[in-house]
Structure formats: C-alpha cells, structure tokens
Amino acid sequence: MKQTMYFFTIVFFVVVSVATSQSKNTTPSLCSSNEETGGITPQEYRQRRRTVTAKMESGSVAVFCASNPGSRNGDVDYRFRQNDNFLYLTGCNEPNSVLILSPDGIRVDSTTVAEELFFIRDQQASWSGALLGQEGAKRILGFGEKDRHSEVFAIEKLKEILPHVLQSKKSIYFSPALPEFLFDPISGLKFVAVREIRKALAEKYPDLTVKNSGPLLNDLRAVKSSAEIGLLQRAIDATVTGFMEAAKCCMPGMMEYELQAVIEYWFTRMGCEFYGFPSIVGSGPNALSIHYDANRRKMNSGELVVMDIGAETHGYSADLTRTIPVSGSYSVPQREIYELVLNAQASAMKEVRPGIPMNEPGKKAWVVLGDGLLKLGIIKERDEVKKYCPHGISHFIGLDVHDVSTTEKLAPGMIFTMEPGLYIPDSSACDKKYWGIGIRIEDDVLVTEHGCRVLTESAPRTADDIETLMAQRGDARGKNKR
Ligand code: GLY
Ligand code: MN
C-alpha cells in the first residue's frame, strides 16, 4: 500500500502530493496577519523572488512546493514545518501551496503571461484555524501585482496549468519537499525521492532538463536582511533566557528533562513557536555524546551538564551551548578544560571579519585547543586534538540550524556559530582527573563591516559568571529542593 502511494506521489509529485495533503486538516494558520511573517514585508518577499528569477536560465521554470504534513502515528501528524526554500520565497506557512517562477514568463491564458504563479487553498476556516487564502497571499506575501506579472490561483488550478508549463519549457529547477528516501524492510526496496521524480519527469517530459533549485537560493539565504537578523535575535533572546532560567534552577537529583522543560517553557513564553532542533541536555557521560537528546537521566553532584539549545521563530533558529556544573561550581579539572575551550572560542572570534572563508576563524580555535591539551599533558602530538574535539567549529544558522552553506567569503549580514568543545572519555591516555569531562561553548556571531557582533552576548559565558548565575537560585530551584 505504501509503495503504491509513494509511486503516485513521485509520478505526479506536485499535483498528487498537494491533493493528498489537502484532505488533512493540519493547517498551522500562521499566515493570517502581517505579524505572522515576523516583520518581513511583502516587498522583501517580492524582491527575493525577483532575485531568484533573475538567476534562472532562459527557457526554464522553477517549482517550489510547500512541505507535506508528516504522519507521526495513526491519525496524528508531526507538527507542521514549512520547507525552508518555500518559506524563504513566499512567507507562507501552509501546506498545499506551490510557487512557480519563470524568467521568460508563463502563458496562463490568451491574455496573460506571468513571471510568477502562486497556488494556495481558498480562504476558509479549517479545523485548525483560518487560512491565508488568495487575498492574504496578495496582501501579506506580495503576490498578485499585475504590473509585476504575478498571478494567484486556487490550488485546484495547478493540475490544469502545470502540465502545460512543463511541456513549454526547456528545464525545470526543483528540490522536492519530501523525505530524502523511504525504505521498506520487507521488500528491501529503497525509494530515493529525487531519483524517482527525475525518472517520472523524464518519462512524461522527455525534453525537460531537471536541475537542483538549491544553488539558486544558497548565496541569497546566507546574507540575512535586517528583518531576518531581528527574527534571529528574537529566537536568541528566548534561548538565552531559557538557558539562564534552567541554570538558576539546576541542582543534583533533577532529571535532564526538567531542565529541558524550563528551557522550552521560556521559548514559548517569549513568543517562539518551537525549537529549531531537539534540545540537548546531556549530563555526566551524556555530555560526551554530541547530539544526545533523550534527556532522561538523573543529574548528580560533581557532574557537568551540556545544554545545546535553540528556539525557533518564523522558521529562524538560534543555536546556543553552555556547559554548567550540576552543583553550581566547577571542580579544578573541569575549570581547566572549561577555560581552554573558552580561550579557543575567544581567539577564533577575534579573527572574524568580512572577506575570509567561514571556516577560517575556527582554525585558530584548533590551534589554541591543541596548545592547551599539549600543555595539560592530555595529548602528546598536536594531531590528537581531533580525538577530543571530533566536530566542526562553525556552521551558518538561519532557516536551518545548520543553514545552507555558500562558496562566498564572509560578508556583513552572515550569521554563524563558534562552538569549540572538548570531550575526554574514561580510559583516555591522560590523567584520570580529566576523564568524563565533556564541555562545549557555542555562540552566534553576526559578521559586521569591520568584524563581528556576538548576538548571544547576554548569555553568561565565563566559568565565574556561570557560577554567579547559578548562585541566584531562581524560584523554580527554591521550590524544587530535594
Ligand atoms: N546545535 C546542534 C549542532 O550545532 O549540531
Ligand atoms: Mn551548533
């Protein structure tokens, strides 16, 4: 049954996926007022679409589809999350919507040639709230300006228009808003979405060349507008508050998920819709697992707890990591490693400026980590540093917490993380006092004209500042005495 459904999805990938999800009432209805785009104006969305259209080759069409609601169990769907590129170009947070762009225009009927077509469900109250509709798409998202050759249709019209569009063009840019692959263990069949869609398109439209739409947007998404910086700062502020409140109530005997609850409470309390990735709250041995997110362990005195967290608003995600002592004060070896990681981060941050590759500042962090580990006798050869810091130092953030990368050098408006860490497993070839220590410190950095601004600056970062913060036992900690 699943195979058959998947076959239909790939053959008629746009039309059928839209039609299938239409029957579901899982609309998040986040597009019903200007506030719902988080301050990004209709003009900004229009400009983004125009910039992408200008990059397309002549005779081409680009088709961007909204995400499908994903089935979680039975009748319950996962919380809806819009496809990044679709959200970036449209601002629409609903499923069942499609955007088509073409630099040479699309003949819609005998009198109309359009550069962009937007298909959306009609405005009506669904089970989960009001929809944007064609009127909202025009007013809030900037579609429908006749002089800009923009047309808005009901989603039902897609079936009629899209085949003509694909027959009349030389190439199509697309990236499916579908899971990368589906695997069925009984038959052993693996359906790779892009491959199957390419095959289906080649059969139906043999003259159409298929291209990936990602590269049309990557460089554009890498440089954030002032509205995007504002949204990321909003997500960061909620994340910093979540961290600080969690640190204030942390104490031995608590479960990791109790800190998670405080953190995510503040995300919501401060207006962020969700988290950008599952919160990582790893104590004791879990501090050494970089993406541990089960958060189900009891925390003990003398241990460290890594909190790697990020609120998300309007699709934009923060990414902050702090490592705190469960009891409120670091042991001497914990402090030695903490200060080494902090120095590595500070040295790397000093390097940030426009015109250099994004990974360049991180190289400085490796040097400082290597020097420090040699000095502490934890490694004998500089190369061994990778054993204790197995991940990269930086990634861009934005609509994805690991946002699209760009081949461009750093430029004002780019935002990326600086996150050195050290993880020293038990039985490592070093003094036992360092065994079991896992420390990561992560901040979000905005590239400016001459250097950088740390957007997460308000989160206490030094060992002393964290101990001072934890000494301000918050209400939650007071009530929670064990
Ligand atoms: N915040 C998780 C990561 O950067 O991998
Ligand atoms: Mn990160």
Tab-separated table of C-alpha atoms in Angstrom, residues 229 233 349 352 414-416 444-448 451-457:
chain	number	residue	atom	x	y	z
A	229	ILE	CA	18.538	39.454	11.893
A	233	GLN	CA	17.814	37.928	17.689
A	349	MET	CA	36.081	35.185	17.424
A	352	VAL	CA	36.020	37.100	12.300
A	414	MET	CA	26.105	36.428	7.582
A	415	ILE	CA	25.475	34.671	10.911
A	416	PHE	CA	27.322	31.590	12.073
A	444	ASP	CA	26.082	33.000	17.412
A	445	VAL	CA	28.121	35.613	15.587
A	446	LEU	CA	26.930	38.264	13.114
A	447	VAL	CA	29.540	39.451	10.599
A	448	THR	CA	29.665	43.263	10.528
A	451	GLY	CA	34.436	42.427	12.479
A	452	CYS	CA	31.573	40.770	14.270
A	453	ARG	CA	28.845	41.152	16.885
A	454	VAL	CA	28.064	38.290	19.260
A	455	LEU	CA	24.269	38.004	19.209
A	456	THR	CA	24.314	35.628	22.202
A	457	GLU	CA	26.439	38.028	24.293
